[in-house]
mmCIF file of C-alpha atoms in Angstrom:
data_model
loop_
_atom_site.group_PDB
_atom_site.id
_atom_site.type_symbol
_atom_site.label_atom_id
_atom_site.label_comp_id
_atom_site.label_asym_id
_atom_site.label_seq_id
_atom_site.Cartn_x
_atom_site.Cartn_y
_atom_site.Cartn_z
ATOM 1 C CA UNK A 1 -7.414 6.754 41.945
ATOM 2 C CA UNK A 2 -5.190 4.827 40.008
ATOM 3 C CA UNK A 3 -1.386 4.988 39.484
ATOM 4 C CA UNK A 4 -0.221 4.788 35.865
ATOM 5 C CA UNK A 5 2.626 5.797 34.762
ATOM 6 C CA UNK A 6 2.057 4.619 31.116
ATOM 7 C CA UNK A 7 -0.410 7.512 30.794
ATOM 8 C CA UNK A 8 2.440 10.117 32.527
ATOM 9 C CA UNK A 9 4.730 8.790 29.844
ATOM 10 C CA UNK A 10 2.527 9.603 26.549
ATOM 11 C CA UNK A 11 2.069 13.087 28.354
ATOM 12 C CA UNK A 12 5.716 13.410 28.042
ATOM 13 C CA UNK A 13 6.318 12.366 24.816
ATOM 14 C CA UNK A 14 3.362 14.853 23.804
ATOM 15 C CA UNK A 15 5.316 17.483 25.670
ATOM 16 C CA UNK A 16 8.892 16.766 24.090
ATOM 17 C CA UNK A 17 7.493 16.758 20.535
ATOM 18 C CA UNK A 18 5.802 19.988 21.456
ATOM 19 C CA UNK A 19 8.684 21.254 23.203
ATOM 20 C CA UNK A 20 10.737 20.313 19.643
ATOM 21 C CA UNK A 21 8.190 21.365 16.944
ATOM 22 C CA UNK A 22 7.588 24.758 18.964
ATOM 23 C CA UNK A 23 11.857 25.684 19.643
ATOM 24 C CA UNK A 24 12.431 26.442 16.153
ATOM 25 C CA UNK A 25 9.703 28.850 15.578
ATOM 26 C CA UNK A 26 11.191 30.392 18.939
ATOM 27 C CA UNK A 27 14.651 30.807 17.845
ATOM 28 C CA UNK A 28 14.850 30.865 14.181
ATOM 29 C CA UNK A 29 11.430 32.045 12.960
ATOM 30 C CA UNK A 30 12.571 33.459 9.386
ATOM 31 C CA UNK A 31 14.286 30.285 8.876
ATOM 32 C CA UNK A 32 10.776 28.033 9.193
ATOM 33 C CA UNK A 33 9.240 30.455 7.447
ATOM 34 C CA UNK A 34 11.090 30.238 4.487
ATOM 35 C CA UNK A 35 11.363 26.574 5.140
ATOM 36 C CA UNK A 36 7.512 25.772 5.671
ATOM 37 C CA UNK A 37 6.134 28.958 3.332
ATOM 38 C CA UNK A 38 8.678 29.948 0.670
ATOM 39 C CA UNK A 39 6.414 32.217 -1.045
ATOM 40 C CA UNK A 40 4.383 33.896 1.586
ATOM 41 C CA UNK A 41 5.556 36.497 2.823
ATOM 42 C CA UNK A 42 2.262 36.704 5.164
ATOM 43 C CA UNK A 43 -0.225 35.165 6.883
ATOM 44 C CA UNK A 44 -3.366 36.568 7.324
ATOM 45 C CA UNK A 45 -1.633 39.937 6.449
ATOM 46 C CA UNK A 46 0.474 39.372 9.470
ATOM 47 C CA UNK A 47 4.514 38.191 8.426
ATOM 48 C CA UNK A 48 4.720 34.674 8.309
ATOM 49 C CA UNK A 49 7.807 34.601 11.002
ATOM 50 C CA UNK A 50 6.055 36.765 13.515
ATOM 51 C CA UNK A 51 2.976 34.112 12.915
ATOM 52 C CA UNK A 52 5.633 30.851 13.786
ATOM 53 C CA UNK A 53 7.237 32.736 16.543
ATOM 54 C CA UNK A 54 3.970 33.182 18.483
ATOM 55 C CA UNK A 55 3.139 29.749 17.515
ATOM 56 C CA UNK A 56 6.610 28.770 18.592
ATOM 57 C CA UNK A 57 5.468 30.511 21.654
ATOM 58 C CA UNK A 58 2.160 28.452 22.313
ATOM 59 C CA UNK A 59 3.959 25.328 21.652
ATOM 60 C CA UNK A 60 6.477 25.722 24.136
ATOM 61 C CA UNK A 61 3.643 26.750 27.065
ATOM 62 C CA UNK A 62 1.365 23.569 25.729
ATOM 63 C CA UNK A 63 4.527 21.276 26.803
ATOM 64 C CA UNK A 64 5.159 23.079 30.257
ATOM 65 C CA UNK A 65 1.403 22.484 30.760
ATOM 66 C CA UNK A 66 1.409 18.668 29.101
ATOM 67 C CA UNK A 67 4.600 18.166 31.378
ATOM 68 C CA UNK A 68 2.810 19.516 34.381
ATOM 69 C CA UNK A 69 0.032 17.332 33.974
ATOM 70 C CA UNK A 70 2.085 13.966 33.893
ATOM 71 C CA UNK A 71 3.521 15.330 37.245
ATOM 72 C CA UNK A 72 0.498 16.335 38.844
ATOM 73 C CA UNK A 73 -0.395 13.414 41.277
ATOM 74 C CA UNK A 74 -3.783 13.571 40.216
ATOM 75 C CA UNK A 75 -4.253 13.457 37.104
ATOM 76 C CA UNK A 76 -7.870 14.812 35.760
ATOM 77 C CA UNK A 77 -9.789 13.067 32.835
ATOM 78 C CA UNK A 78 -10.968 16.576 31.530
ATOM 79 C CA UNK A 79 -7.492 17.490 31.141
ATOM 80 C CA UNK A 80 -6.345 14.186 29.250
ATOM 81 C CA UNK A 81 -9.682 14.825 27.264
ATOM 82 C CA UNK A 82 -8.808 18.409 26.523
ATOM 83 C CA UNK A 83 -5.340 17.259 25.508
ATOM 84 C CA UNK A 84 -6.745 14.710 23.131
ATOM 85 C CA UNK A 85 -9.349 17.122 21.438
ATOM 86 C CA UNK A 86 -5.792 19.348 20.780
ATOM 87 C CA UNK A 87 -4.401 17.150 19.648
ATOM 88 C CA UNK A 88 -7.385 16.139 16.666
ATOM 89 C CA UNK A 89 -7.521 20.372 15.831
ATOM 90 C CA UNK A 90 -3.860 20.281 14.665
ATOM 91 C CA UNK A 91 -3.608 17.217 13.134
ATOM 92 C CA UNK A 92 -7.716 18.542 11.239
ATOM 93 C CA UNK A 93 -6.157 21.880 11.448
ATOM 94 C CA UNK A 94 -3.014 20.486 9.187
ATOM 95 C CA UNK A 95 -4.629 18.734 6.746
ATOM 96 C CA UNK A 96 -7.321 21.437 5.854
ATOM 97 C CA UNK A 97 -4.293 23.886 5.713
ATOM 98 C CA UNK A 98 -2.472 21.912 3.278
ATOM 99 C CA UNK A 99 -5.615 20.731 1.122
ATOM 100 C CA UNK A 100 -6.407 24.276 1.011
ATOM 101 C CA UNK A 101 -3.162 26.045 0.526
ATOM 102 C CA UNK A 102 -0.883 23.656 -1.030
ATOM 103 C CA UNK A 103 0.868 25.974 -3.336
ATOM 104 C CA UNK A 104 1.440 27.886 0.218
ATOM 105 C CA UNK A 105 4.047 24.982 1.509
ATOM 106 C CA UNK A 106 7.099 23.815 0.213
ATOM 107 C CA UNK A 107 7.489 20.191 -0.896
ATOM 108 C CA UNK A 108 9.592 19.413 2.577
ATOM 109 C CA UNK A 109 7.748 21.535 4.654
ATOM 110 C CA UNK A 110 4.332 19.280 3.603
ATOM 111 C CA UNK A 111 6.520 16.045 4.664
ATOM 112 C CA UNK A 112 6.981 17.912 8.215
ATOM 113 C CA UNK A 113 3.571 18.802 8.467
ATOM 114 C CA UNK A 114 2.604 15.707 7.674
ATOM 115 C CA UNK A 115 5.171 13.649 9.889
ATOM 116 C CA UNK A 116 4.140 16.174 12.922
ATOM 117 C CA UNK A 117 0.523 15.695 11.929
ATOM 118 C CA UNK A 118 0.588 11.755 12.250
ATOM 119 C CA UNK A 119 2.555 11.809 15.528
ATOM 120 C CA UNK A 120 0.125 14.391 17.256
ATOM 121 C CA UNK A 121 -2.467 12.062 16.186
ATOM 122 C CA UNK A 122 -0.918 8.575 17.497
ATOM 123 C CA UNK A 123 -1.101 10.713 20.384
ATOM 124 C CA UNK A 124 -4.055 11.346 20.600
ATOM 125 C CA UNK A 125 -5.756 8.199 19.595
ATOM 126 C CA UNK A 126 -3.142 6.914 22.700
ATOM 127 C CA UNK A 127 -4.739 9.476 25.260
ATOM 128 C CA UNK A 128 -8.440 8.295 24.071
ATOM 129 C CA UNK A 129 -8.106 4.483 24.003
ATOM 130 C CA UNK A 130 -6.309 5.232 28.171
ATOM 131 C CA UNK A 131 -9.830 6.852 28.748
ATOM 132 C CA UNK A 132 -12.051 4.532 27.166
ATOM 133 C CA UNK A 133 -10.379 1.426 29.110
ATOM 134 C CA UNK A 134 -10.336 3.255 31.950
ATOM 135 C CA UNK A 135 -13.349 4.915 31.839
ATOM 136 C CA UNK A 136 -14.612 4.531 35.725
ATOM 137 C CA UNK A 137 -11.685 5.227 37.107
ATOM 138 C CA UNK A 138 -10.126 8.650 38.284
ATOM 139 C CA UNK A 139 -6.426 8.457 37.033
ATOM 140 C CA UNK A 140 -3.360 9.452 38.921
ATOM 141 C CA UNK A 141 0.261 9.915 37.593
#
């Protein structure tokens, strides 16, 4: 196995911006609502703060687990795979949201997507170059 603590670091940056895109949606739900969908009131017939709280809620776990794995002394390539697949369904995930639904979002709201979009995918392209340069060796944080 191999010590690298560059990979340990992306996992926590993935983590913090997950930890920070997920808090808001914890505490203050009706506020991203409003702020991300001013004029739904629903989302799939379910209200659209109940929808960002339990996403709030995934969010949150996601960066326990993403911190957990750049602790773990052994770090797994299917995890760092897994993580990197995530991290391609929300950024494809955004962008067929917003192409599809763009009277759904507020002007600002499509900037955050966006913003939170291209970070999860610098991520992500991060986590897949690590495996394909180190693709015959185990990896350990």
């Amino acid at each position: 196995m191999i010590s690298n603590s560059r990979i340990a670091t992306i996992l926590r940056i993935d983590a913090a911006l997950c930890f920070a895109c997920g808090l808001p949606g914890l505490l203050a739900p009706a506020w991203l609502a409003g702020f991300l969908l001013p004029q739904q009131g629903t989302v799939l017939g379910l209200p659209a703060a109940t929808v960002l709280w339990e996403l709030g809620i995934l969010l949150v776990a996601y960066a326990g687990l993403l911190l957990l794995a750049a602790v773990k002394p052994g770090l797994d390539r299917p995890v760092l795979l897994i993580s990197a697949v995530a991290d391609a369904g929300w950024v494809l995930g955004t962008l067929a949201l917003v192409a599809l639904f763009p009277a759904s979002f507020s002007g600002w709201g499509i900037v955050a997507l966006a913003v939170v979009a291209l970070d999860t995918g610098l991520l992500g392209l991060w986590k897949l170059r690590w495996l394909r340069g180190n693709s015959s060796q185990p990896l350990a944080a």
